[in-house]
Short mmCIF file of C-alpha atoms in Angstrom, two decimals:
data_model
loop_
_atom_site.label_atom_id
_atom_site.label_comp_id
_atom_site.label_asym_id
_atom_site.label_seq_id
_atom_site.Cartn_x
_atom_site.Cartn_y
_atom_site.Cartn_z
CA MET A 1 18.97 47.39 56.05
CA SER A 2 22.54 45.59 58.56
CA THR A 3 23.66 42.49 57.61
CA GLU A 4 23.11 40.85 60.48
CA ASN A 5 19.14 41.35 60.08
CA VAL A 6 19.28 40.19 56.01
CA ALA A 7 21.70 36.70 57.16
CA MET A 8 18.62 36.08 60.28
CA GLN A 9 15.85 36.36 57.37
CA GLU A 10 17.95 33.13 55.38
CA PHE A 11 17.24 31.17 58.29
CA PRO A 12 13.77 30.38 57.24
CA LYS A 13 13.96 29.42 53.93
CA TRP A 14 17.34 27.82 54.35
CA LYS A 15 16.76 23.79 55.30
CA PRO A 16 19.66 21.43 57.16
CA LYS A 17 19.75 19.51 54.18
CA ALA A 18 21.03 22.70 51.74
CA ALA A 19 23.98 22.56 54.11
CA LYS A 20 25.21 18.52 51.95
CA VAL A 21 24.88 20.33 48.53
CA GLN A 22 28.29 21.75 47.46
CA MET A 23 27.83 22.34 44.64
CA GLY A 24 27.56 26.10 43.85
CA GLU A 25 29.60 26.81 46.98
CA GLN A 26 32.82 28.45 45.03
CA ASP A 27 30.70 30.90 43.38
CA TYR A 28 30.24 32.66 45.86
CA ASP A 29 33.23 34.64 47.68
CA PRO A 30 31.61 35.97 51.29
CA HIS A 31 34.81 38.79 51.40
CA SER A 32 34.37 40.45 48.33
CA HIS A 33 30.26 41.10 48.64
CA ARG A 34 30.86 43.06 52.45
CA ASN A 35 29.99 46.23 53.04
CA VAL A 36 30.98 47.40 56.51
CA ALA A 37 30.21 50.24 57.03
CA HIS A 38 34.20 51.92 58.76
CA PRO A 39 36.27 48.30 57.72
CA THR A 40 39.77 48.31 59.47
CA THR A 41 43.25 47.90 57.59
CA ASN A 42 45.32 44.49 58.08
CA THR A 43 47.30 46.97 60.67
CA ASP A 44 44.28 48.48 62.54
CA THR A 45 43.10 44.78 63.28
CA LEU A 46 46.63 43.60 64.10
CA ILE A 47 46.81 46.90 66.76
CA HIS A 48 43.39 45.59 67.66
CA LEU A 49 44.47 41.77 68.09
CA LEU A 50 47.45 43.10 70.34
CA LYS A 51 45.17 45.94 72.54
CA GLY A 52 42.49 43.18 73.31
CA SER A 53 44.22 40.91 74.59
CA LEU A 54 47.33 41.98 76.40
CA GLY A 55 45.05 43.25 79.54
CA THR A 56 44.88 42.96 83.22
CA GLY A 57 45.66 38.64 82.95
CA ILE A 58 49.12 39.06 81.97
CA LEU A 59 50.26 40.59 84.94
CA ALA A 60 48.69 37.54 86.51
CA MET A 61 50.63 35.38 84.50
CA PRO A 62 53.60 35.15 87.23
CA GLU A 63 51.80 33.94 90.55
CA ALA A 64 50.42 31.55 87.07
CA PHE A 65 53.53 30.39 86.14
CA LYS A 66 54.23 29.42 90.43
CA ASN A 67 50.89 27.50 90.44
CA ALA A 68 52.54 25.61 87.53
CA GLY A 69 55.89 25.15 88.16
CA MET A 70 59.50 27.03 85.20
CA VAL A 71 59.22 23.86 83.08
CA ASN A 72 55.16 23.36 82.92
CA GLY A 73 54.26 27.00 82.99
CA PHE A 74 56.81 27.72 80.47
CA ILE A 75 55.44 24.22 78.00
CA PHE A 76 51.29 24.78 78.40
CA THR A 77 51.22 28.69 78.03
CA ILE A 78 52.37 27.88 74.24
CA LEU A 79 50.31 24.69 74.09
CA ILE A 80 47.14 26.67 75.66
CA GLY A 81 48.23 29.98 72.82
CA ILE A 82 48.19 27.28 70.20
CA LEU A 83 45.05 25.61 71.59
CA CYS A 84 43.52 28.45 71.46
CA THR A 85 44.67 30.41 67.95
CA TYR A 86 43.54 26.75 66.01
CA GLU A 87 40.14 27.43 67.99
CA LEU A 88 39.95 30.77 66.63
CA HIS A 89 40.89 29.84 63.13
CA MET A 90 38.69 26.79 62.78
CA LEU A 91 35.39 29.19 64.22
CA VAL A 92 36.52 31.47 61.49
CA GLN A 93 36.78 29.46 58.71
CA ALA A 94 32.92 27.38 59.60
CA GLN A 95 31.93 31.05 59.83
CA TYR A 96 33.21 31.22 55.83
CA ILE A 97 32.02 27.63 54.48
CA LEU A 98 28.65 28.73 56.06
CA CYS A 99 28.92 32.06 54.92
CA LYS A 100 29.41 29.64 51.13
CA ARG A 101 26.38 28.03 51.22
CA MET A 102 23.61 30.71 52.65
CA ARG A 103 25.18 32.93 50.18
CA VAL A 104 25.09 35.76 52.96
CA PRO A 105 28.35 38.73 52.95
CA LEU A 106 28.66 37.70 56.70
CA LEU A 107 26.78 36.04 59.52
CA THR A 108 27.83 36.69 63.63
CA TYR A 109 29.27 33.92 65.92
CA PRO A 110 25.43 33.69 66.54
CA GLU A 111 23.88 32.91 63.62
CA SER A 112 27.11 30.92 62.81
CA MET A 113 25.74 28.77 64.98
CA LYS A 114 22.34 28.59 64.75
CA ALA A 115 23.40 27.77 60.75
CA ALA A 116 26.14 24.79 62.23
CA LEU A 117 23.63 23.15 63.69
CA LEU A 118 21.22 23.24 61.08
CA SER A 119 24.07 21.34 59.37
CA GLY A 120 24.68 18.76 61.49
CA PRO A 121 23.32 15.82 63.22
CA LYS A 122 19.28 15.32 63.39
CA PHE A 123 19.53 15.58 67.17
CA LEU A 124 21.48 19.16 67.29
CA HIS A 125 18.42 20.59 65.32
CA PRO A 126 15.85 21.24 68.08
CA PHE A 127 18.73 22.86 69.79
CA ALA A 128 19.24 25.72 66.96
CA ASN A 129 16.97 27.97 67.46
CA LEU A 130 18.22 29.18 70.80
CA SER A 131 22.21 28.96 70.03
CA PRO A 132 22.14 32.13 68.91
CA TYR A 133 20.14 33.44 72.34
CA LEU A 134 22.95 31.24 73.81
CA VAL A 135 25.95 32.16 72.50
CA ASP A 136 25.35 36.02 72.59
CA ALA A 137 24.06 35.59 76.67
CA PHE A 138 27.61 34.43 76.77
CA LEU A 139 29.66 37.05 74.89
CA ILE A 140 27.82 39.60 76.57
CA LEU A 141 28.53 38.64 79.69
CA TYR A 142 31.49 37.90 79.86
CA GLN A 143 32.59 41.12 78.30
CA LEU A 144 30.96 43.09 80.38
CA GLY A 145 32.41 41.21 82.93
CA ILE A 146 35.75 42.50 81.80
CA CYS A 147 34.73 46.23 81.46
CA CYS A 148 34.00 45.98 85.23
CA VAL A 149 37.24 44.86 85.84
CA TYR A 150 38.82 47.70 84.15
CA VAL A 151 36.49 50.37 86.16
CA MET A 152 38.16 48.59 88.97
CA PHE A 153 41.29 48.31 88.46
CA VAL A 154 41.70 51.68 87.18
CA ALA A 155 39.99 52.88 90.55
CA ALA A 156 42.33 51.00 92.76
CA ASN A 157 45.68 52.45 91.01
CA LEU A 158 44.01 55.98 90.31
CA LYS A 159 43.46 55.77 93.88
CA GLU A 160 47.03 54.69 94.59
CA LEU A 161 48.76 57.45 92.72
CA CYS A 162 46.84 60.49 94.16
CA ASP A 163 46.33 59.73 98.03
CA VAL A 164 50.27 59.66 98.44
CA TYR A 165 49.37 63.57 97.88
CA ARG A 166 46.53 63.92 100.10
CA SER A 167 46.56 63.89 103.98
CA LYS A 168 43.53 62.30 103.15
CA PRO A 169 43.23 59.15 101.90
CA MET A 170 39.66 59.33 99.39
CA ALA A 171 37.37 56.21 99.25
CA ILE A 172 37.98 54.55 96.75
CA GLU A 173 33.86 55.11 95.52
CA LEU A 174 34.93 58.44 94.80
CA TYR A 175 37.52 57.71 92.54
CA THR A 176 35.09 55.20 90.70
CA LEU A 177 32.84 58.18 90.74
CA ILE A 178 35.02 60.57 88.99
CA LEU A 179 36.18 57.88 86.05
CA LEU A 180 32.56 58.22 85.00
CA ALA A 181 32.60 60.79 82.37
CA PRO A 182 35.70 59.32 80.91
CA PHE A 183 34.83 56.28 80.28
CA VAL A 184 31.67 57.30 78.46
CA LEU A 185 33.69 59.06 76.37
CA ILE A 186 36.11 56.50 75.55
CA LEU A 187 32.74 53.64 75.32
CA SER A 188 31.17 56.76 73.15
CA VAL A 189 33.86 56.40 69.63
CA PRO A 190 31.08 55.04 67.69
CA ASN A 191 33.35 52.15 65.61
CA LEU A 192 36.48 50.53 65.78
CA LYS A 193 38.12 52.61 62.92
CA TRP A 194 37.96 55.63 64.81
CA LEU A 195 39.11 53.44 68.14
CA SER A 196 42.86 52.29 65.87
CA PRO A 197 44.60 55.14 67.42
CA PHE A 198 43.31 55.37 70.94
CA SER A 199 44.75 51.58 70.86
CA LEU A 200 47.82 52.06 68.81
CA VAL A 201 48.79 54.38 71.77
CA SER A 202 47.69 52.16 74.00
CA ASN A 203 49.64 49.57 73.15
CA LEU A 204 52.96 51.69 73.07
CA MET A 205 51.75 52.57 76.93
CA THR A 206 51.63 48.34 77.65
CA PHE A 207 54.86 47.96 76.31
CA ALA A 208 56.26 50.56 77.74
CA CYS A 209 55.24 49.08 81.52
CA PHE A 210 56.82 45.43 80.17
CA GLY A 211 60.06 47.24 79.47
CA ILE A 212 59.94 48.80 83.30
CA VAL A 213 59.39 45.40 84.80
CA LEU A 214 61.63 43.54 82.76
CA TYR A 215 63.85 45.85 84.18
CA TYR A 216 63.39 45.54 87.93
CA ILE A 217 62.83 41.71 87.11
CA PHE A 218 66.63 41.79 85.53
CA SER A 219 68.20 44.29 88.03
CA ASP A 220 68.16 41.00 90.89
CA ILE A 221 67.36 37.59 89.38
CA GLN A 222 67.94 34.81 91.08
CA PRO A 223 69.22 31.33 90.71
CA ILE A 224 66.37 29.94 88.85
CA GLU A 225 67.69 26.47 90.99
CA ASP A 226 65.67 27.40 93.54
CA ARG A 227 62.40 27.68 91.72
CA PRO A 228 60.91 24.04 91.08
CA LEU A 229 60.48 22.79 87.84
CA VAL A 230 57.55 20.89 88.38
CA GLY A 231 54.44 22.70 89.98
CA THR A 232 51.86 20.32 92.33
CA LEU A 233 49.12 18.75 90.08
CA TYR A 234 46.34 20.00 92.66
CA LYS A 235 47.30 24.12 92.23
CA PHE A 236 47.38 22.65 88.19
CA PRO A 237 43.84 23.38 87.19
CA LEU A 238 45.28 27.43 89.04
CA PHE A 239 47.42 27.98 86.28
CA PHE A 240 44.94 27.09 83.61
CA GLY A 241 42.06 28.44 84.49
CA THR A 242 44.55 31.76 84.93
CA THR A 243 46.01 30.98 81.70
CA LEU A 244 42.97 29.93 79.59
CA PHE A 245 41.08 32.99 81.02
CA ALA A 246 43.61 36.00 80.37
CA LEU A 247 44.50 34.64 76.52
CA GLU A 248 41.25 33.77 74.96
CA ALA A 249 39.24 36.92 73.75
CA VAL A 250 37.39 35.26 71.47
CA GLY A 251 34.37 37.56 71.57
CA VAL A 252 36.97 40.72 70.39
CA VAL A 253 38.53 38.76 67.24
CA ILE A 254 35.32 38.07 65.47
CA ALA A 255 33.96 41.36 65.89
CA LEU A 256 37.53 42.43 64.02
CA GLU A 257 37.20 39.29 61.71
CA ASN A 258 33.62 40.87 60.45
CA ASN A 259 35.22 44.76 60.76
CA MET A 260 37.89 44.14 58.13
CA LYS A 261 38.63 45.77 54.56
CA THR A 262 40.32 42.26 53.94
CA PRO A 263 39.46 39.68 56.20
CA LYS A 264 41.03 37.15 53.63
CA SER A 265 44.55 38.79 55.71
CA PHE A 266 42.57 37.97 58.86
CA GLY A 267 43.99 33.84 58.05
CA GLY A 268 47.02 32.55 56.76
CA SER A 269 50.03 31.12 57.92
CA PHE A 270 51.40 34.97 58.29
CA GLY A 271 47.61 35.88 57.97
CA VAL A 272 46.63 39.33 60.86
CA LEU A 273 45.45 36.41 63.75
CA ASN A 274 49.03 34.40 63.43
CA VAL A 275 51.21 37.58 63.84
CA ALA A 276 49.18 39.24 66.63
CA MET A 277 48.82 35.82 68.77
CA PHE A 278 52.57 34.87 68.25
CA PHE A 279 53.71 38.08 69.99
CA ILE A 280 50.70 38.27 72.27
CA VAL A 281 52.38 34.71 73.54
CA LEU A 282 55.63 35.78 73.29
CA SER A 283 54.21 38.23 76.32
CA TYR A 284 52.37 36.17 78.47
CA VAL A 285 55.67 33.24 78.36
CA GLY A 286 58.05 35.98 79.10
CA ILE A 287 56.31 38.18 81.85
CA GLY A 288 55.30 34.77 83.67
CA LEU A 289 58.43 32.74 83.58
CA PHE A 290 60.64 35.46 84.60
CA GLY A 291 58.58 36.74 87.22
CA TYR A 292 58.47 33.96 88.62
CA TRP A 293 62.07 33.28 88.26
CA ARG A 294 62.06 36.64 90.20
CA TYR A 295 60.04 36.84 92.44
CA GLY A 296 59.35 33.10 93.38
CA ASN A 297 57.43 32.29 96.56
CA GLY A 298 57.07 35.66 97.04
CA THR A 299 55.14 36.25 93.53
CA LYS A 300 51.59 38.20 94.37
CA SER A 301 48.67 38.48 92.68
CA SER A 302 50.12 41.00 89.86
CA ILE A 303 53.75 41.71 89.19
CA THR A 304 53.20 45.19 89.45
CA LEU A 305 52.50 44.78 93.33
CA ASN A 306 56.33 43.30 93.76
CA LEU A 307 57.57 46.46 92.62
CA PRO A 308 59.42 48.69 94.93
CA PRO A 309 56.52 51.04 96.55
CA ASP A 310 58.37 53.52 96.74
CA HIS A 311 59.97 54.17 93.22
CA ILE A 312 59.02 56.31 90.93
CA LEU A 313 58.86 54.24 88.00
CA SER A 314 56.29 51.61 89.97
CA LYS A 315 54.06 54.69 89.55
CA VAL A 316 55.18 55.13 85.81
CA VAL A 317 53.45 51.70 85.69
CA GLN A 318 50.86 52.00 87.13
CA GLY A 319 49.80 55.44 85.39
CA LEU A 320 50.76 54.25 82.44
CA TYR A 321 49.00 50.75 82.75
CA SER A 322 46.26 52.34 84.01
CA LEU A 323 45.52 54.64 81.26
CA ALA A 324 45.84 51.46 79.09
CA ILE A 325 43.34 49.65 80.42
CA PHE A 326 41.15 52.49 80.25
CA ILE A 327 41.14 53.03 76.34
CA SER A 328 41.07 48.57 76.86
CA TYR A 329 37.49 49.69 77.96
CA GLY A 330 36.50 51.14 74.96
CA LEU A 331 37.34 48.03 72.43
CA GLN A 332 35.89 45.35 75.48
CA GLY A 333 32.60 47.13 74.89
CA PHE A 334 32.62 47.06 71.77
CA VAL A 335 31.17 44.04 71.82
CA PRO A 336 28.02 43.76 73.64
CA ILE A 337 27.72 47.08 72.70
CA ASN A 338 27.39 45.69 69.13
CA ILE A 339 25.73 42.94 70.20
CA MET A 340 22.56 44.23 72.03
CA TRP A 341 22.17 47.78 69.33
CA ASN A 342 22.57 45.38 65.97
CA THR A 343 21.41 41.95 66.98
CA TYR A 344 18.00 43.13 69.00
CA LEU A 345 17.56 46.23 69.24
CA ALA A 346 18.34 48.57 66.59
CA HIS A 347 14.66 47.55 64.47
CA TYR A 348 12.83 49.22 67.09
CA PHE A 349 14.15 52.60 66.46
CA ILE A 350 14.29 52.38 62.60
CA ASN A 351 11.96 54.65 62.20
CA PHE A 352 13.26 57.48 64.38
CA LYS A 353 14.43 60.88 62.95
CA ARG A 354 17.68 60.51 65.42
CA PRO A 355 18.18 56.52 66.24
CA TRP A 356 21.62 57.35 66.88
CA VAL A 357 20.50 59.11 70.40
CA CYS A 358 19.03 56.16 71.30
CA GLU A 359 22.50 53.92 70.72
CA TYR A 360 24.31 56.63 72.57
CA LEU A 361 21.89 55.88 75.76
CA LEU A 362 22.73 52.24 75.50
CA ARG A 363 26.20 53.01 75.58
CA VAL A 364 25.80 55.62 78.68
CA VAL A 365 23.51 52.28 80.30
CA THR A 366 25.66 50.06 79.49
CA VAL A 367 28.94 52.70 81.33
CA LEU A 368 26.16 52.48 84.58
CA VAL A 369 25.51 48.84 84.93
CA THR A 370 29.44 48.14 84.83
CA PHE A 371 30.01 51.25 87.34
CA VAL A 372 27.06 50.49 89.51
CA LEU A 373 28.67 46.43 89.32
CA ALA A 374 31.87 47.71 90.38
CA LEU A 375 30.58 49.23 93.01
CA PHE A 376 27.93 47.56 94.84
CA VAL A 377 28.99 43.84 94.03
CA PRO A 378 31.38 42.17 96.97
CA MET A 379 34.10 40.26 95.67
CA LEU A 380 33.45 41.29 91.99
CA GLY A 381 36.13 40.07 90.53
CA HIS A 382 36.73 36.40 91.11
CA PHE A 383 32.94 36.26 90.91
CA ILE A 384 34.21 37.41 87.37
CA SER A 385 36.62 35.03 86.55
CA LEU A 386 34.02 32.09 87.46
CA PHE A 387 31.40 33.45 84.75
CA GLY A 388 34.66 34.33 82.42
CA ALA A 389 36.06 30.74 82.61
CA PHE A 390 32.37 28.68 81.80
CA CYS A 391 31.82 31.15 79.15
CA LEU A 392 34.96 30.63 77.11
CA SER A 393 35.59 27.14 77.50
CA ALA A 394 32.29 27.55 75.76
CA LEU A 395 32.85 29.86 73.32
CA GLY A 396 36.06 29.47 72.44
CA ILE A 397 37.02 25.25 72.23
CA ALA A 398 33.85 23.27 72.67
CA PHE A 399 31.68 25.94 70.34
CA PRO A 400 33.73 25.81 67.29
CA ALA A 401 34.71 22.06 67.97
CA ILE A 402 30.65 21.29 67.90
CA MET A 403 30.43 23.84 64.79
CA GLU A 404 33.39 22.38 62.71
CA ILE A 405 32.31 18.78 62.95
CA CYS A 406 28.81 20.04 62.19
CA VAL A 407 29.67 22.04 59.15
CA LEU A 408 31.65 18.86 57.92
CA TRP A 409 28.90 16.74 58.05
CA PRO A 410 28.77 13.36 57.23
CA ASP A 411 31.39 13.12 54.75
CA ARG A 412 33.22 15.72 54.80
CA LEU A 413 35.81 14.40 58.41
CA GLY A 414 38.57 13.41 56.84
CA TYR A 415 39.85 10.16 56.58
CA ARG A 416 37.78 7.14 58.83
CA ARG A 417 36.51 10.58 60.29
CA TRP A 418 39.61 11.99 62.03
CA VAL A 419 38.42 14.51 62.45
CA LEU A 420 34.95 13.90 64.43
CA TYR A 421 37.02 12.50 66.79
CA LYS A 422 40.05 15.50 66.73
CA ASP A 423 36.70 17.89 67.77
CA LEU A 424 35.41 15.47 70.46
CA VAL A 425 38.51 15.72 71.99
CA LEU A 426 38.59 19.40 71.46
CA ILE A 427 35.43 19.22 73.03
CA LEU A 428 35.75 17.45 76.09
CA ILE A 429 39.21 19.86 77.03
CA GLY A 430 36.63 22.60 76.51
CA ILE A 431 34.63 21.00 79.60
CA LEU A 432 37.73 20.16 81.32
CA GLY A 433 38.78 24.21 80.89
CA LEU A 434 35.60 24.68 82.40
CA LEU A 435 35.69 22.58 85.15
CA SER A 436 38.94 23.38 86.10
CA GLY A 437 38.53 27.45 85.91
CA SER A 438 35.84 26.94 87.83
CA TYR A 439 37.43 24.92 90.04
CA SER A 440 40.78 27.83 90.91
CA CYS A 441 38.15 30.34 90.89
CA ILE A 442 35.62 28.98 93.82
CA SER A 443 39.49 27.66 95.45
CA GLU A 444 40.14 31.68 95.46
CA ILE A 445 36.47 32.53 96.33
CA VAL A 446 36.83 30.10 99.65
CA ARG A 447 40.33 31.59 100.52
CA GLU A 448 38.64 35.15 100.68
CA LEU A 449 36.19 34.45 102.66
CA SER A 450 38.12 32.95 104.99
CA LEU A 451 40.73 35.36 106.11
CA PRO A 452 39.34 37.94 109.01
CA SER A 453 40.28 41.19 106.49
CA SER A 454 38.57 39.89 103.50
CA SER A 455 35.83 42.56 103.78
CA ASN A 456 37.89 45.05 104.08
CA HIS A 457 40.52 44.74 101.33
CA SER A 458 39.11 42.13 98.80
CA VAL A 459 37.88 44.94 96.22
CA ASN A 460 41.96 45.99 96.27
CA VAL A 461 42.62 41.74 95.85
CA GLU A 462 40.55 41.30 92.83
CA ILE A 463 41.58 43.75 90.94
CA GLN A 464 45.45 43.01 91.00
CA HIS A 465 44.32 39.44 90.67
CA LEU A 466 43.18 40.15 87.31
#
C-alpha cells in the first residue's frame, strides 16, 4: 500500500485536539521511516530543481524588467525569489511537523493541507475535507498548463528552424503532430531517478543557451543612463505577475522533496533548496537585467526574439532551448501524473495483473490532452498564465502561510503571536499576487484581441511570451 493511502486512512482516527498534544512528537522521525521505491540523491534533486525552474519564463525576464525599471527589477526579483524560497521552507516544515504528530512517514501537499486545517482554529475545520481536492485541482491545472505551453513552444521553434529549408512552409499543426510520439516517450519515464540524466543534459543545454544570449547582449551593450531605473506603477503588476509565475515551482519542489533519499538535506542554510534557488534567482536577475540593459524599449516578450534571425548562433539557441524544454516536459508532467494515479486511480486497478499498463495509458492520455489544448484553444498561453498566477498565489504564498498558522495554533505562534501577524501579511501578499497576476494576463488578452492581426499571430506571440 502506498504512503499516500496509509496517510489518508489515518485521518478518520486523528482528532483535531491531537494537534495540540506536543508530547510524543520528538520520538518519531518521519524521514527515517520513508520507503520510496526509487529515491533521488541530493545531486539528482538539485538537478531537477534547476530544470524545473529554468523554463520558458526566464526568457520573458528582460520584458519584466522593462515594466519595472532597472533598479526595481533588480531589487524585487531578489525579494520575490527570497519570498518563494521562504514559503517553500514553511511548507516543507509544516509537513514535517504534521508527519511527526500523525506518526506517518510522508504526507502529500493536499493531505498536509487537510491535516493542518484540522489542527487550526475551529472555524477552519469545515473546510478540511474540501481542501485536498482544491489543492490537487490547482496543482493539476497549473502543471498541465505548463505542459501545454511547452508543446506550443517546441512546435513553434521547430517550425522556425525547419521552414527555412523548405520551399513551402509547413503548418504548425503538422509540426505539433510530429512531436506527439517523442512527448509520449519522455512522459513515459516512470520515475524521477531515471529522469535525472535527461535533466542534467537539459541543464547543460540551458546554460549553454544563456551563454550565447549573454554573448549577444554584451557584444553591443548600451549606456545604462538610457534606461529608466524605476518603472511606472501602472506596469509594475505586469512585472510582479511574470516574475512570480516564472520563479515559483511549488508542485515540482514538493514532489522532489518527497522523493529524496536524504530529505533532511533539503532544508537548512546550505541545503538543496537554498542552493538551487540561489542559482535560479541569480540566473533570472542576470538575464532580466542585462537583457533589458542591452535592448531597452525594444525588448520583446522573449529575449530570443531580439537575437539576429539570420545568425547561426541564434538558430543554435532555438534548437538547444527547445530540446531542453522538451526534456522539462517529463519533469513537469510527473506532478499531475503522480497526483492523478496515486491519489485517485491506482486503487481501482490494484487487482489487475498489469496495473502498469493502465498507468502508461494515463500518461498517453495526459499527453494527448495537452496536445489537443495546444492545437485548438486560441490564445492558450495568456489563459495558462492567468490560471498559473491564480494557482501559484494560492499554492505558493497563501496556503503555506495558512498551514503554518494552523500547525502552530494556538500556543506556538511566538512572542506576542508575531508568527500569526507575519503569516497574515503573507496571505495578503498572496491575494495581491493573485490580483496583479490576473490583471497582467487580462491586460495582455485585451491587448492581443484589439490587434487586427491577433488571430494570425496569437499562437506565436503567446509561446514566446511564456
